[in-house]
Structures are given as C-alpha cells and as structure tokens.
GROMACS .gro file of N, CA and C in nm:
model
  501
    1UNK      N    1  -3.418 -16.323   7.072
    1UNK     CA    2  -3.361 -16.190   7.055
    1UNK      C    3  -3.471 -16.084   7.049
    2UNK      N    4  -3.616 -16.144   6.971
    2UNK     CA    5  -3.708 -16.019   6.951
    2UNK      C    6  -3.749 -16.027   7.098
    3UNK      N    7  -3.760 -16.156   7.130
    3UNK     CA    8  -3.884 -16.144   7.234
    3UNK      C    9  -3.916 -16.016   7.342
    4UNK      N   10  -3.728 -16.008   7.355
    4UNK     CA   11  -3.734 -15.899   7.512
    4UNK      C   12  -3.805 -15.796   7.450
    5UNK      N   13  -3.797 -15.727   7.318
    5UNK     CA   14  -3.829 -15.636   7.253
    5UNK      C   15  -4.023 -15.608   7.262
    6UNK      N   16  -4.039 -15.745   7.202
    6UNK     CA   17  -4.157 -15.788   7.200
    6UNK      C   18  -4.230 -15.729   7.335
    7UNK      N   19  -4.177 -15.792   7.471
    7UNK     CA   20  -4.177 -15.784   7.589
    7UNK      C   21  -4.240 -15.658   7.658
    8UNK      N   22  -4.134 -15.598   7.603
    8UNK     CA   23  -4.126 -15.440   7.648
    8UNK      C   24  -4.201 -15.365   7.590
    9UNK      N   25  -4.257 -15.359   7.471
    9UNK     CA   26  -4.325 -15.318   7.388
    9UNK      C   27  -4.452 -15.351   7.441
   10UNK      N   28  -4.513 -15.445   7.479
   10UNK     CA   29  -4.645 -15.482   7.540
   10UNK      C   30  -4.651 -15.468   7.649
   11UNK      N   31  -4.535 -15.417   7.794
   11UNK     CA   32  -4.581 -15.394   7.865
   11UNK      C   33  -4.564 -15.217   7.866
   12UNK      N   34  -4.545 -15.165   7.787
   12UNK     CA   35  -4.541 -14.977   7.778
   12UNK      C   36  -4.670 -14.983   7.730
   13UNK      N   37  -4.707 -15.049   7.623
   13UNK     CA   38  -4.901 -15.043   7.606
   13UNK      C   39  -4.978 -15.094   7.706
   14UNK      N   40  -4.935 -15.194   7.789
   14UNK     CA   41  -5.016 -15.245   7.903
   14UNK      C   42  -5.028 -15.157   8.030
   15UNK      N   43  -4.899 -15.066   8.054
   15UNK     CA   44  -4.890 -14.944   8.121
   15UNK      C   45  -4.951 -14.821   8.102
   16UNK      N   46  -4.939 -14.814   7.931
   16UNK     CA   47  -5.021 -14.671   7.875
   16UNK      C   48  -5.182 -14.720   7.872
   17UNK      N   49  -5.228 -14.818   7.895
   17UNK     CA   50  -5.349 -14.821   7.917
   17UNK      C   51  -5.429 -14.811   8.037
   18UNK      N   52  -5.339 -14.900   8.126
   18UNK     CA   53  -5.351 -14.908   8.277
   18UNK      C   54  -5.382 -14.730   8.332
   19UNK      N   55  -5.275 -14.696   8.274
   19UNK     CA   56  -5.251 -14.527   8.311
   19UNK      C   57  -5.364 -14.432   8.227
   20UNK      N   58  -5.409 -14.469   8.130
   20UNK     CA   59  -5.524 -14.404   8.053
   20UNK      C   60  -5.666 -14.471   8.119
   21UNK      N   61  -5.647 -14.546   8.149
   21UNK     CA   62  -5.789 -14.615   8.195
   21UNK      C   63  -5.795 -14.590   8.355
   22UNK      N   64  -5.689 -14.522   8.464
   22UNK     CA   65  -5.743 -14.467   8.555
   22UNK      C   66  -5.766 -14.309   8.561
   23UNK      N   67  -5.688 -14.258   8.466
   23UNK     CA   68  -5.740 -14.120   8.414
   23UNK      C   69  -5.909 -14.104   8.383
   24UNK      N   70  -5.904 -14.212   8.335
   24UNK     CA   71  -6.029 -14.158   8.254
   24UNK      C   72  -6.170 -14.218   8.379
   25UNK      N   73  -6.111 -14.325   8.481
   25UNK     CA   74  -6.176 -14.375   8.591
   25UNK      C   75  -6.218 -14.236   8.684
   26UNK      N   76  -6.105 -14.158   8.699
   26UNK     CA   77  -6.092 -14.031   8.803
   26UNK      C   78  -6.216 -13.902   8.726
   27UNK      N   79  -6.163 -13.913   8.590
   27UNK     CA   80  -6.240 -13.806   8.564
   27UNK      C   81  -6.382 -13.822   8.536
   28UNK      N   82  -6.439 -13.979   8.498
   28UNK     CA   83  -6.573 -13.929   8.484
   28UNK      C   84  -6.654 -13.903   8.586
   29UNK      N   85  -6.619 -13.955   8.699
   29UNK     CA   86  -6.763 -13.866   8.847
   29UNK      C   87  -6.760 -13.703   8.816
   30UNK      N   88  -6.673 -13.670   8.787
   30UNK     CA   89  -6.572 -13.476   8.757
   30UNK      C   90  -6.682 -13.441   8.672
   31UNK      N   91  -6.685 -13.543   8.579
   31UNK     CA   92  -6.737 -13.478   8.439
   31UNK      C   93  -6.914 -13.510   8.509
   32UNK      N   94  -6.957 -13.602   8.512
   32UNK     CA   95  -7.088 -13.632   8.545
   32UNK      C   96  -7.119 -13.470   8.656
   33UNK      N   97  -7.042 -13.498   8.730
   33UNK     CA   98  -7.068 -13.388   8.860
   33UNK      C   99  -7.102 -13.253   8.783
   34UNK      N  100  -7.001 -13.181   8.710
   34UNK     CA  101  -7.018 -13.068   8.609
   34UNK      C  102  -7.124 -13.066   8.518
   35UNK      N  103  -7.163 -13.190   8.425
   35UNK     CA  104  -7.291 -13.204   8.422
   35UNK      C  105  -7.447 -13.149   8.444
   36UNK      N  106  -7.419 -13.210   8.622
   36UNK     CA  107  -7.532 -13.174   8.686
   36UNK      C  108  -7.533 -13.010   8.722
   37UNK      N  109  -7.391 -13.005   8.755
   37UNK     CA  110  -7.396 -12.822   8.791
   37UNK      C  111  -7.409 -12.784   8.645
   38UNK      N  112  -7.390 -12.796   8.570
   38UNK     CA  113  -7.481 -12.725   8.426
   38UNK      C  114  -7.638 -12.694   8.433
   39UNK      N  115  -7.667 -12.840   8.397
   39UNK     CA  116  -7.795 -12.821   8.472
   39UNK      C  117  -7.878 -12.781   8.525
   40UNK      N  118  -7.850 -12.779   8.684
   40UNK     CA  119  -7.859 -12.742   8.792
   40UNK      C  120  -7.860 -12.572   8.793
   41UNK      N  121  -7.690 -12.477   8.713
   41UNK     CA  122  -7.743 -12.388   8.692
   41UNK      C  123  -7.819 -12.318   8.562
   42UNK      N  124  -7.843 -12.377   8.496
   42UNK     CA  125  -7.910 -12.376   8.353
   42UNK      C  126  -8.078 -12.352   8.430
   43UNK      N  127  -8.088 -12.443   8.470
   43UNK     CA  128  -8.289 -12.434   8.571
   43UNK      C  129  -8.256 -12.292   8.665
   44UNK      N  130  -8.167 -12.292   8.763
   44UNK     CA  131  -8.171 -12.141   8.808
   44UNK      C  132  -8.184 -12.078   8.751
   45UNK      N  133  -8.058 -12.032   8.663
   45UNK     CA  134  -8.063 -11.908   8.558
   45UNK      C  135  -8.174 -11.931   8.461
   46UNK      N  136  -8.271 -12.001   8.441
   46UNK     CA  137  -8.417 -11.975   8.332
   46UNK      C  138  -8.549 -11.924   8.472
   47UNK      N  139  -8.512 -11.975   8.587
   47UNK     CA  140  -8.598 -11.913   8.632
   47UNK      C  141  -8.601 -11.763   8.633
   48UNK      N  142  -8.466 -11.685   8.680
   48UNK     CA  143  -8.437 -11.591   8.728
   48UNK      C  144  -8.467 -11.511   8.606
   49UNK      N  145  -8.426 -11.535   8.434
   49UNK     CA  146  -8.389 -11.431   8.326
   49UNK      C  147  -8.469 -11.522   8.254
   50UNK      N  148  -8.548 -11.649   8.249
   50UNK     CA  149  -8.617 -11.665   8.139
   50UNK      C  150  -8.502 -11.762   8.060
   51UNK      N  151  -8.612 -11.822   7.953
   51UNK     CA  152  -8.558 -11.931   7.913
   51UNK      C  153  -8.411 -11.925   7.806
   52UNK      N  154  -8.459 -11.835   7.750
   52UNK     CA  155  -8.281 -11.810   7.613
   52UNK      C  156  -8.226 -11.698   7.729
   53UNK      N  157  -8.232 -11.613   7.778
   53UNK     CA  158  -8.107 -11.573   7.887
   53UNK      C  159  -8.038 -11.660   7.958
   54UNK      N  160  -8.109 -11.721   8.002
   54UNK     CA  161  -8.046 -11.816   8.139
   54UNK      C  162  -7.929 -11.918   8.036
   55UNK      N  163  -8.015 -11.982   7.925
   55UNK     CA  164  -7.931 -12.070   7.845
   55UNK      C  165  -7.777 -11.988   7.790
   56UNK      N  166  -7.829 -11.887   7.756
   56UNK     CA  167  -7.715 -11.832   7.698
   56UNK      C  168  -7.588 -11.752   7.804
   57UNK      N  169  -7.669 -11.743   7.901
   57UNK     CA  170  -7.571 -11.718   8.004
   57UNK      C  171  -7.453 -11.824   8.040
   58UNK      N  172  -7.545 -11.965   8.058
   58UNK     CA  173  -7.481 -12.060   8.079
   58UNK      C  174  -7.387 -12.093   7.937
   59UNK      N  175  -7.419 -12.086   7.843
   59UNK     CA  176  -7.348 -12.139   7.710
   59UNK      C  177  -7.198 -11.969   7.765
   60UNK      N  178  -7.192 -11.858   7.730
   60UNK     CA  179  -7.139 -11.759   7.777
   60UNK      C  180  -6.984 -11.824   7.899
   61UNK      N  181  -7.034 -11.892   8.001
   61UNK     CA  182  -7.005 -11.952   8.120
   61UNK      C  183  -6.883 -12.041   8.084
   62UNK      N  184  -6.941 -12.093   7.987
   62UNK     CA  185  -6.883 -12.253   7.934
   62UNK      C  186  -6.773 -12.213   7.836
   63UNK      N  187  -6.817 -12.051   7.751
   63UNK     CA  188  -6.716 -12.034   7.652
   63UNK      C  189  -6.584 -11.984   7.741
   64UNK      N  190  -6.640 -11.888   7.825
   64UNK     CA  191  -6.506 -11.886   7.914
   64UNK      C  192  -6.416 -11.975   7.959
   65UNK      N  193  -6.481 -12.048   8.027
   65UNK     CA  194  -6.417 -12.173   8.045
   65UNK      C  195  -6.305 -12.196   7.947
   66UNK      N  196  -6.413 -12.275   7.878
   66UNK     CA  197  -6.290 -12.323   7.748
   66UNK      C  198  -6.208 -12.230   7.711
   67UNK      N  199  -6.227 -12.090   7.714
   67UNK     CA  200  -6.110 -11.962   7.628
   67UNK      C  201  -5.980 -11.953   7.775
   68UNK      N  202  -6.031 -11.991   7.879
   68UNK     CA  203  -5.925 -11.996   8.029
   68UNK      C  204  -5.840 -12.110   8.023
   69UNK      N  205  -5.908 -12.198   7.941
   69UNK     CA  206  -5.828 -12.356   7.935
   69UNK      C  207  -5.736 -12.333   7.812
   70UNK      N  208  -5.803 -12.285   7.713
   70UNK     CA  209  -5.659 -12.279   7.596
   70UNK      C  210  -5.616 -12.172   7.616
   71UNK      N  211  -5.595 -12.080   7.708
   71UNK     CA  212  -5.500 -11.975   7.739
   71UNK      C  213  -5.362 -11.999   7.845
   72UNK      N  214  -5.436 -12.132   7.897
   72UNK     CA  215  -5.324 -12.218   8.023
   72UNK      C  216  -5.250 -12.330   7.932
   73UNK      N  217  -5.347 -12.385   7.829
   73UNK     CA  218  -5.223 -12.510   7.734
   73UNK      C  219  -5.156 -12.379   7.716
   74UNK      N  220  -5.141 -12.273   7.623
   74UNK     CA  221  -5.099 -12.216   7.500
   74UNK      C  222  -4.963 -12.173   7.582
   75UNK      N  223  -5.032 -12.082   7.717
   75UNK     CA  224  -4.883 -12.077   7.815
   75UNK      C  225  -4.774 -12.162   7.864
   76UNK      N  226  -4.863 -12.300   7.866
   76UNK     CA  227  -4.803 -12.388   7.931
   76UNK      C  228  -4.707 -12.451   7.843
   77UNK      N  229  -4.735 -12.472   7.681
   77UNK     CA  230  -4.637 -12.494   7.592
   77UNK      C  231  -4.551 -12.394   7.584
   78UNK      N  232  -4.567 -12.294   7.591
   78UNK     CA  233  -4.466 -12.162   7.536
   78UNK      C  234  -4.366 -12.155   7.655
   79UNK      N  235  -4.420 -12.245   7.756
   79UNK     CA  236  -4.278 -12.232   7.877
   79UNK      C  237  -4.217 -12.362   7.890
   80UNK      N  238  -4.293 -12.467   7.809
   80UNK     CA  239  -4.224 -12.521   7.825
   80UNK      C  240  -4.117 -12.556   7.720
   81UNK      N  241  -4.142 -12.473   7.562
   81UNK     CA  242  -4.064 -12.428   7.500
   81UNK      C  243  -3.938 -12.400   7.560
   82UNK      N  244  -3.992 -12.258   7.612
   82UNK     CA  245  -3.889 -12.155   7.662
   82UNK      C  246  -3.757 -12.197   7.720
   83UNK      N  247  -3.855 -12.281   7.826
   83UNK     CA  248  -3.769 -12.359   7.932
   83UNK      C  249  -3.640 -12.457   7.887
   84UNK      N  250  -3.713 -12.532   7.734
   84UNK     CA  251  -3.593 -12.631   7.710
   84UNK      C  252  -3.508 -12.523   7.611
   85UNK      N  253  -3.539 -12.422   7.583
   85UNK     CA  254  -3.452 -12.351   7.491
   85UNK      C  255  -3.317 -12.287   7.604
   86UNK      N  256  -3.408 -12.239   7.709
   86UNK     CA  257  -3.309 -12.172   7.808
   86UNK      C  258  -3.217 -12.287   7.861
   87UNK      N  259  -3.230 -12.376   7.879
   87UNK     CA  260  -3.159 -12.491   7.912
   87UNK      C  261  -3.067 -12.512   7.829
   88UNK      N  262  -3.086 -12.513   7.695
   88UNK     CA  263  -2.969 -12.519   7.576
   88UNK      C  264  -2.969 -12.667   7.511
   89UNK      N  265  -3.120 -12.684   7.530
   89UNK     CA  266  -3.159 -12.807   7.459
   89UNK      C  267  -3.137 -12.796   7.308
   90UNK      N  268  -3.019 -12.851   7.215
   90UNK     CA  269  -3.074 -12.848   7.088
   90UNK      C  270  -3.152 -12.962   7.035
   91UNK      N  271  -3.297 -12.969   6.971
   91UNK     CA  272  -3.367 -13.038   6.926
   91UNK      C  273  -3.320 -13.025   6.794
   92UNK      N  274  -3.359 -13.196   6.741
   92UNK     CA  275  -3.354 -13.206   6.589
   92UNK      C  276  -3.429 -13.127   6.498
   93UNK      N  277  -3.373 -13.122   6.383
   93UNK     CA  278  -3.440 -13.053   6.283
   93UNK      C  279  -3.656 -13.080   6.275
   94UNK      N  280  -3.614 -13.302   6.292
   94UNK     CA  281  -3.781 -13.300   6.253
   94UNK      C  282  -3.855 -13.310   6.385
   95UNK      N  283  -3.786 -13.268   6.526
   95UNK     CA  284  -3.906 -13.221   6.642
   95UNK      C  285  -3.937 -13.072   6.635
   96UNK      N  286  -3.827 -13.015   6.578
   96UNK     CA  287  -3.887 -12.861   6.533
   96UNK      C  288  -4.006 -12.826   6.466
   97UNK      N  289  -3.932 -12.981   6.392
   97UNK     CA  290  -4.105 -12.929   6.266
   97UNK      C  291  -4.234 -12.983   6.352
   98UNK      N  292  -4.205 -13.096   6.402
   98UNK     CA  293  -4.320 -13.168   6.531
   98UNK      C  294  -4.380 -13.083   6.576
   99UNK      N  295  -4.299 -12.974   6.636
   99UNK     CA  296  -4.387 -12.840   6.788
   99UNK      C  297  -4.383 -12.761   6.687
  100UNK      N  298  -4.359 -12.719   6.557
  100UNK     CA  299  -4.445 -12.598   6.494
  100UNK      C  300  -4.580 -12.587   6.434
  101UNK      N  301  -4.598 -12.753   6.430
  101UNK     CA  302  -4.765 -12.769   6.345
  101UNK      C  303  -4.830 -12.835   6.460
  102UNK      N  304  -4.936 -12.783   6.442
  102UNK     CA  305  -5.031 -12.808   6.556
  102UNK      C  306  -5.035 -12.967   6.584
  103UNK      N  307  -5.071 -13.023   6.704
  103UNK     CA  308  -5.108 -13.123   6.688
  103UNK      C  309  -5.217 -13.176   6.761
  104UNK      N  310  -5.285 -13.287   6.740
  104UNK     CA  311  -5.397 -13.353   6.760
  104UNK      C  312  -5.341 -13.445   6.913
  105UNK      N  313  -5.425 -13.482   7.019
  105UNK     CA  314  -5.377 -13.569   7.127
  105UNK      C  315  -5.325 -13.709   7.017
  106UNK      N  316  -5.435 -13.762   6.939
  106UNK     CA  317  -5.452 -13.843   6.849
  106UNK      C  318  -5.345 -13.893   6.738
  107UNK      N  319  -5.219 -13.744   6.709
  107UNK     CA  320  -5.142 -13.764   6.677
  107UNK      C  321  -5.012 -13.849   6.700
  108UNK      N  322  -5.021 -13.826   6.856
  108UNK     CA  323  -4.922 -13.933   6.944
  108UNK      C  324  -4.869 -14.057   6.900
  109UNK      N  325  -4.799 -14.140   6.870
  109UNK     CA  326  -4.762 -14.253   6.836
  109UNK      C  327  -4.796 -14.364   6.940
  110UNK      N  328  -4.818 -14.322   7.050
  110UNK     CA  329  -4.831 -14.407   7.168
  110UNK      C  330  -4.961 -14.409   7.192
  111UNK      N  331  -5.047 -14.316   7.168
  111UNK     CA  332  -5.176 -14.304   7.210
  111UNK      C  333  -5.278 -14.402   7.051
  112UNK      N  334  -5.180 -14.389   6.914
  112UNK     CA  335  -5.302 -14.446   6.831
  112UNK      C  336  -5.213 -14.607   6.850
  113UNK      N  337  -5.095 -14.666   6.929
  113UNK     CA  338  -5.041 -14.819   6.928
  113UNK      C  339  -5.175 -14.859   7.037
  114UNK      N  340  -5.196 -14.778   7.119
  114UNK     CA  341  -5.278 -14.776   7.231
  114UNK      C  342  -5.419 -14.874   7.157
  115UNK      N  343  -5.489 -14.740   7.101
  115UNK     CA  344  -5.572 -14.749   7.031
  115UNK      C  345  -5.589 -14.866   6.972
  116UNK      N  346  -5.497 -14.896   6.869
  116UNK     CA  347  -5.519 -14.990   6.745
  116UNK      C  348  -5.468 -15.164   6.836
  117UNK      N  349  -5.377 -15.134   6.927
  117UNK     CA  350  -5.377 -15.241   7.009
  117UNK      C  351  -5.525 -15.273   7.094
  118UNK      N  352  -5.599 -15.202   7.125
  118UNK     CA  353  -5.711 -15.190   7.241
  118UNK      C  354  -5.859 -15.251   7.118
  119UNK      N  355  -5.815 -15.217   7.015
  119UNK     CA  356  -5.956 -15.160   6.912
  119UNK      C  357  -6.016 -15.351   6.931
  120UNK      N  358  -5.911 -15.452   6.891
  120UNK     CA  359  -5.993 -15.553   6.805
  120UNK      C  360  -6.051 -15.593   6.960
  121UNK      N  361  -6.019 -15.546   7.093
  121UNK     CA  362  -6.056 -15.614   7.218
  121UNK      C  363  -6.224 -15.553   7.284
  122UNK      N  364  -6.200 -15.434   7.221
  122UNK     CA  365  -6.294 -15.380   7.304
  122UNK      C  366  -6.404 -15.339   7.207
  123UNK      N  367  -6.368 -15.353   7.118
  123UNK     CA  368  -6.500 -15.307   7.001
  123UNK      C  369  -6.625 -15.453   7.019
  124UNK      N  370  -6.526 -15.577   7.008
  124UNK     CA  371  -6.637 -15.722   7.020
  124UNK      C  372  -6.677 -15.699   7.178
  125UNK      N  373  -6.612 -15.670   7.235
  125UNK     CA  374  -6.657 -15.721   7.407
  125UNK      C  375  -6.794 -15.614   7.410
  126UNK      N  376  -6.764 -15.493   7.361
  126UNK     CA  377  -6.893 -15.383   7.340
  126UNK      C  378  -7.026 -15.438   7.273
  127UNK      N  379  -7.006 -15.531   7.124
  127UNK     CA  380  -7.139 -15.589   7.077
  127UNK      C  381  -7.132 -15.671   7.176
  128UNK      N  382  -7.061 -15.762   7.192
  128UNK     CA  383  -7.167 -15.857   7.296
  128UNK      C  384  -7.202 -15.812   7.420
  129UNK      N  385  -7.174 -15.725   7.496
  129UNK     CA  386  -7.259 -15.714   7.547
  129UNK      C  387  -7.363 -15.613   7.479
  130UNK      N  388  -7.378 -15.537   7.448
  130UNK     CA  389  -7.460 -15.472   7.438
  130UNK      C  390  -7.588 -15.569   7.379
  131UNK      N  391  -7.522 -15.695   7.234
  131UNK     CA  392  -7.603 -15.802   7.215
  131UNK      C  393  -7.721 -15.869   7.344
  132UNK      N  394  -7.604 -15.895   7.461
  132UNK     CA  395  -7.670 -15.971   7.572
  132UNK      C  396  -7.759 -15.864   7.636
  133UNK      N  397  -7.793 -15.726   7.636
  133UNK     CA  398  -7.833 -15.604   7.692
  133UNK      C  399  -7.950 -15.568   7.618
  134UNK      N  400  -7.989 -15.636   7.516
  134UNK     CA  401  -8.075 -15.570   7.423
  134UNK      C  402  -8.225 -15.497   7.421
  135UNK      N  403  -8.254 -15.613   7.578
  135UNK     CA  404  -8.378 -15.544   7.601
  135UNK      C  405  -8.356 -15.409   7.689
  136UNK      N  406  -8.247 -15.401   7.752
  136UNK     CA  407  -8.234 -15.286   7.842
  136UNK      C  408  -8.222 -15.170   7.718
  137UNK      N  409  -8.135 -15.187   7.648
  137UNK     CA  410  -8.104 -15.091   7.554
  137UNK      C  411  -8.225 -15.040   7.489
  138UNK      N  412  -8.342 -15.124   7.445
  138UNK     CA  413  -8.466 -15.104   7.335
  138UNK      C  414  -8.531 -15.052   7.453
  139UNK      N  415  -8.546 -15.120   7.591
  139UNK     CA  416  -8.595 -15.004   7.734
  139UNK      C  417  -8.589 -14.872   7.708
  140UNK      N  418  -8.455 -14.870   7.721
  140UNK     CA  419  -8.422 -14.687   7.767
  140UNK      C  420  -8.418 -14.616   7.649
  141UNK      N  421  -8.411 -14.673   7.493
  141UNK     CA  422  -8.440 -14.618   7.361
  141UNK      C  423  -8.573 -14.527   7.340
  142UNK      N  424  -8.664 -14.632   7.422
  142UNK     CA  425  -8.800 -14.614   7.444
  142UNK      C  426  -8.857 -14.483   7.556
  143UNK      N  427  -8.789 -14.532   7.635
  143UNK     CA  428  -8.800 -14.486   7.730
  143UNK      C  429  -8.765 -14.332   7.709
  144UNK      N  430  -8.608 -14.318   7.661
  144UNK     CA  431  -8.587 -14.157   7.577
  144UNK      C  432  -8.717 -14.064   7.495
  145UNK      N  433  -8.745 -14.192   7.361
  145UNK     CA  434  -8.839 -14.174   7.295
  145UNK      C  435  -8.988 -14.107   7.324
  146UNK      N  436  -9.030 -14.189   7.444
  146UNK     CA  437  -9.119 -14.125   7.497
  146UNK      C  438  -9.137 -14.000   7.564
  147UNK      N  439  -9.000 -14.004   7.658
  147UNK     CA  440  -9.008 -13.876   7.742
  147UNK      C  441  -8.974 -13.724   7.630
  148UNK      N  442  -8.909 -13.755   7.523
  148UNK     CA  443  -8.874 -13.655   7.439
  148UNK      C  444  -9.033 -13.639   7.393
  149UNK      N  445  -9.080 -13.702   7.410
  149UNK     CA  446  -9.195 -13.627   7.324
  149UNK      C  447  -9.359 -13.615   7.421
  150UNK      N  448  -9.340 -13.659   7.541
  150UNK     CA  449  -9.429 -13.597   7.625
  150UNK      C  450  -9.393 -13.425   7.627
  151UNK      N  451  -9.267 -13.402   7.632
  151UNK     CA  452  -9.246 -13.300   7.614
  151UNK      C  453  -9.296 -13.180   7.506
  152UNK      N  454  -9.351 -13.223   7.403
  152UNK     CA  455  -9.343 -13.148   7.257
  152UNK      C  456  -9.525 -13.186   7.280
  153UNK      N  457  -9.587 -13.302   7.378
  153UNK     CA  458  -9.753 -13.327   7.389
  153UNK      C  459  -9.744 -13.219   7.477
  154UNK      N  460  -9.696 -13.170   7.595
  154UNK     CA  461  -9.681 -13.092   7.699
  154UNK      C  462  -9.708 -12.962   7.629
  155UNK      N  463  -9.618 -12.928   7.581
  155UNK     CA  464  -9.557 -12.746   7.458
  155UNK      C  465  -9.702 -12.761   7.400
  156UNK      N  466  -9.775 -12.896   7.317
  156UNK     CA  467  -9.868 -12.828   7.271
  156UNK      C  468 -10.025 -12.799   7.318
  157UNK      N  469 -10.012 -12.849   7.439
  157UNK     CA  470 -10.162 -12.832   7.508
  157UNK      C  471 -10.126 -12.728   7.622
  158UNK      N  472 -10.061 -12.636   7.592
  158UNK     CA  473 -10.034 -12.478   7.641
  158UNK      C  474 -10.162 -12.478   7.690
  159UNK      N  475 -10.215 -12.350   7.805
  159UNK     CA  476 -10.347 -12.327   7.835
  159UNK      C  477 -10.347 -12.182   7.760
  160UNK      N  478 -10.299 -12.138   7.661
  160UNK     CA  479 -10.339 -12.057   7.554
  160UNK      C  480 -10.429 -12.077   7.435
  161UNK      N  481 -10.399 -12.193   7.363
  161UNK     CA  482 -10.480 -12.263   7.307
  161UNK      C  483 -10.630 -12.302   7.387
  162UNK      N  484 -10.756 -12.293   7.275
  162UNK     CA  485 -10.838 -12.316   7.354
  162UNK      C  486 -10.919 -12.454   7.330
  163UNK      N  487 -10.950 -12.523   7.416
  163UNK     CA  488 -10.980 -12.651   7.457
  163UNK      C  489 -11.117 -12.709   7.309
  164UNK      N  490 -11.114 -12.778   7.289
  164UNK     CA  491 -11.240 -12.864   7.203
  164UNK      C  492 -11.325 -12.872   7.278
  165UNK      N  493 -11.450 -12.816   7.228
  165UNK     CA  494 -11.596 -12.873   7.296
  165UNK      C  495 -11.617 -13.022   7.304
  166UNK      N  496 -11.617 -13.028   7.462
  166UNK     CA  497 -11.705 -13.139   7.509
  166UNK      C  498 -11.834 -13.194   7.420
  167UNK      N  499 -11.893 -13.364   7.422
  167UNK     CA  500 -11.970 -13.368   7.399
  167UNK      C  501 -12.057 -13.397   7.501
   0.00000   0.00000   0.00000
C-alpha cells in the first residue's frame, strides 16, 4: 500500500534533481564566461581610469545588474499575484500568509527533501575523492599560496624604493 507512495515520492526527488542538476550543468559555462568578462573588463577599465576607478566602475556595473534583476523577480511576482487574483483564484488562508513573508529559495519543501535526500550521498563521495586528490589539492593550495604572494614580493620591490648597496 505504502510502496506506490514510497515510489512516487523518490521518483519527484529523482526528477527534482535530474532537473536541478541540468540547470545548474547549463549555467556554469554562463557563470565562468561572466567571470572572465569581469575580469577582462575590470583590466580594461584600470588601464583606462586607474586602479580604484576602473574597480569601482565595475563593482557600480554589477550593482546594477543585481538592482535590474530584483526589479524583474519583484514584477514578476506582483503579476503573477495579480494574475491569479484576476482569475478569481481564492487561496487559503495559510498560502496568503506563505506569499506575504518573504521567502528564501531554501524555504521550499522540495528543494530542502532534495537536499537532505542528496546530503548523506554527496557529502562522502566529496571526501573521498577529494581524500584520493590530495596531492592535487596541497598542489594548487600551494600553488595559490605562492602566486598570492609573489604578488605582495612584486608591490614591494617597487622601483621607488631604493635598491641596497652592492658588495
């Protein structure tokens, strides 16, 4: 009797993952790509205005962004409000209260079964490998390590400063 229940229940999480895990397949080249055009214009704009203009231009860039993106959710809920009101949807008392307090993606019921179903699978498969990875990992730790601070050897042997006598 449970089983079909059972059934169905594991394959709407096996679906909501399938479906979250090519979302998130599509968007990271998007995100990497944007990235580099940060970047990319972050080094223009310091050549052109110097180093805190150019940055802050770009930071400026980014706030827009984000103030254009929650100006399209904020519309996009308020019609779609609108929309089920004009329709003559009556909602229950406690989805009223649901869409009046803000909510978190995280809040979802489907997104933390997701989660807490996904957690005990992918948290071990992550140590071990990363276990089996260890020298790559202590590599590029290093490898960070170093380059962060050729940087700060670089900043301090400016040719303003003047050099130590030779012996």
């Amino acid at each position: 009797m449970f089983a079909a229940l059972f059934k169905r229940a594991e394959q709407s999480v096996d679906s909501a993952l399938g479906d979250l895990g090519n979302r998130i397949l599509i968007a990271i080249p998007f995100l990497i790509a944007v990235g580099f055009g940060a970047a990319s214009l972050t080094m223009y704009l310091d050549r052109l205005y110097g180093a805190e203009l150019g940055t802050l231009m770009v930071a400026g860039v980014f706030c827009l962004l984000g103030l254009c993106a929650a100006i399209v959710v904020r519309l996009r809920k308020h019609a779609s409000v609108s929309n089920s009101a004009a329709t003559g949807e009556a909602e229950p008392a406690d989805k009223k209260a649901e869409n009046s307090s803000p909510q978190s993606i995280f809040d979802d019921d489907t997104v933390m079964a997701v989660m807490s179903s996904a957690a005990p699978i992918v948290i071990p498969a992550m140590v071990r490998t990363g276990l089996k990875n260890w020298p790559i990992l202590l590599a590029a730790a290093a490898g960070l390590y170093v380059a962060s601070r050729s940087e700060h050897a670089g900043a301090a042997a400016s040719p303003d400063t003047p050099s130590p006598p030779s012996s």
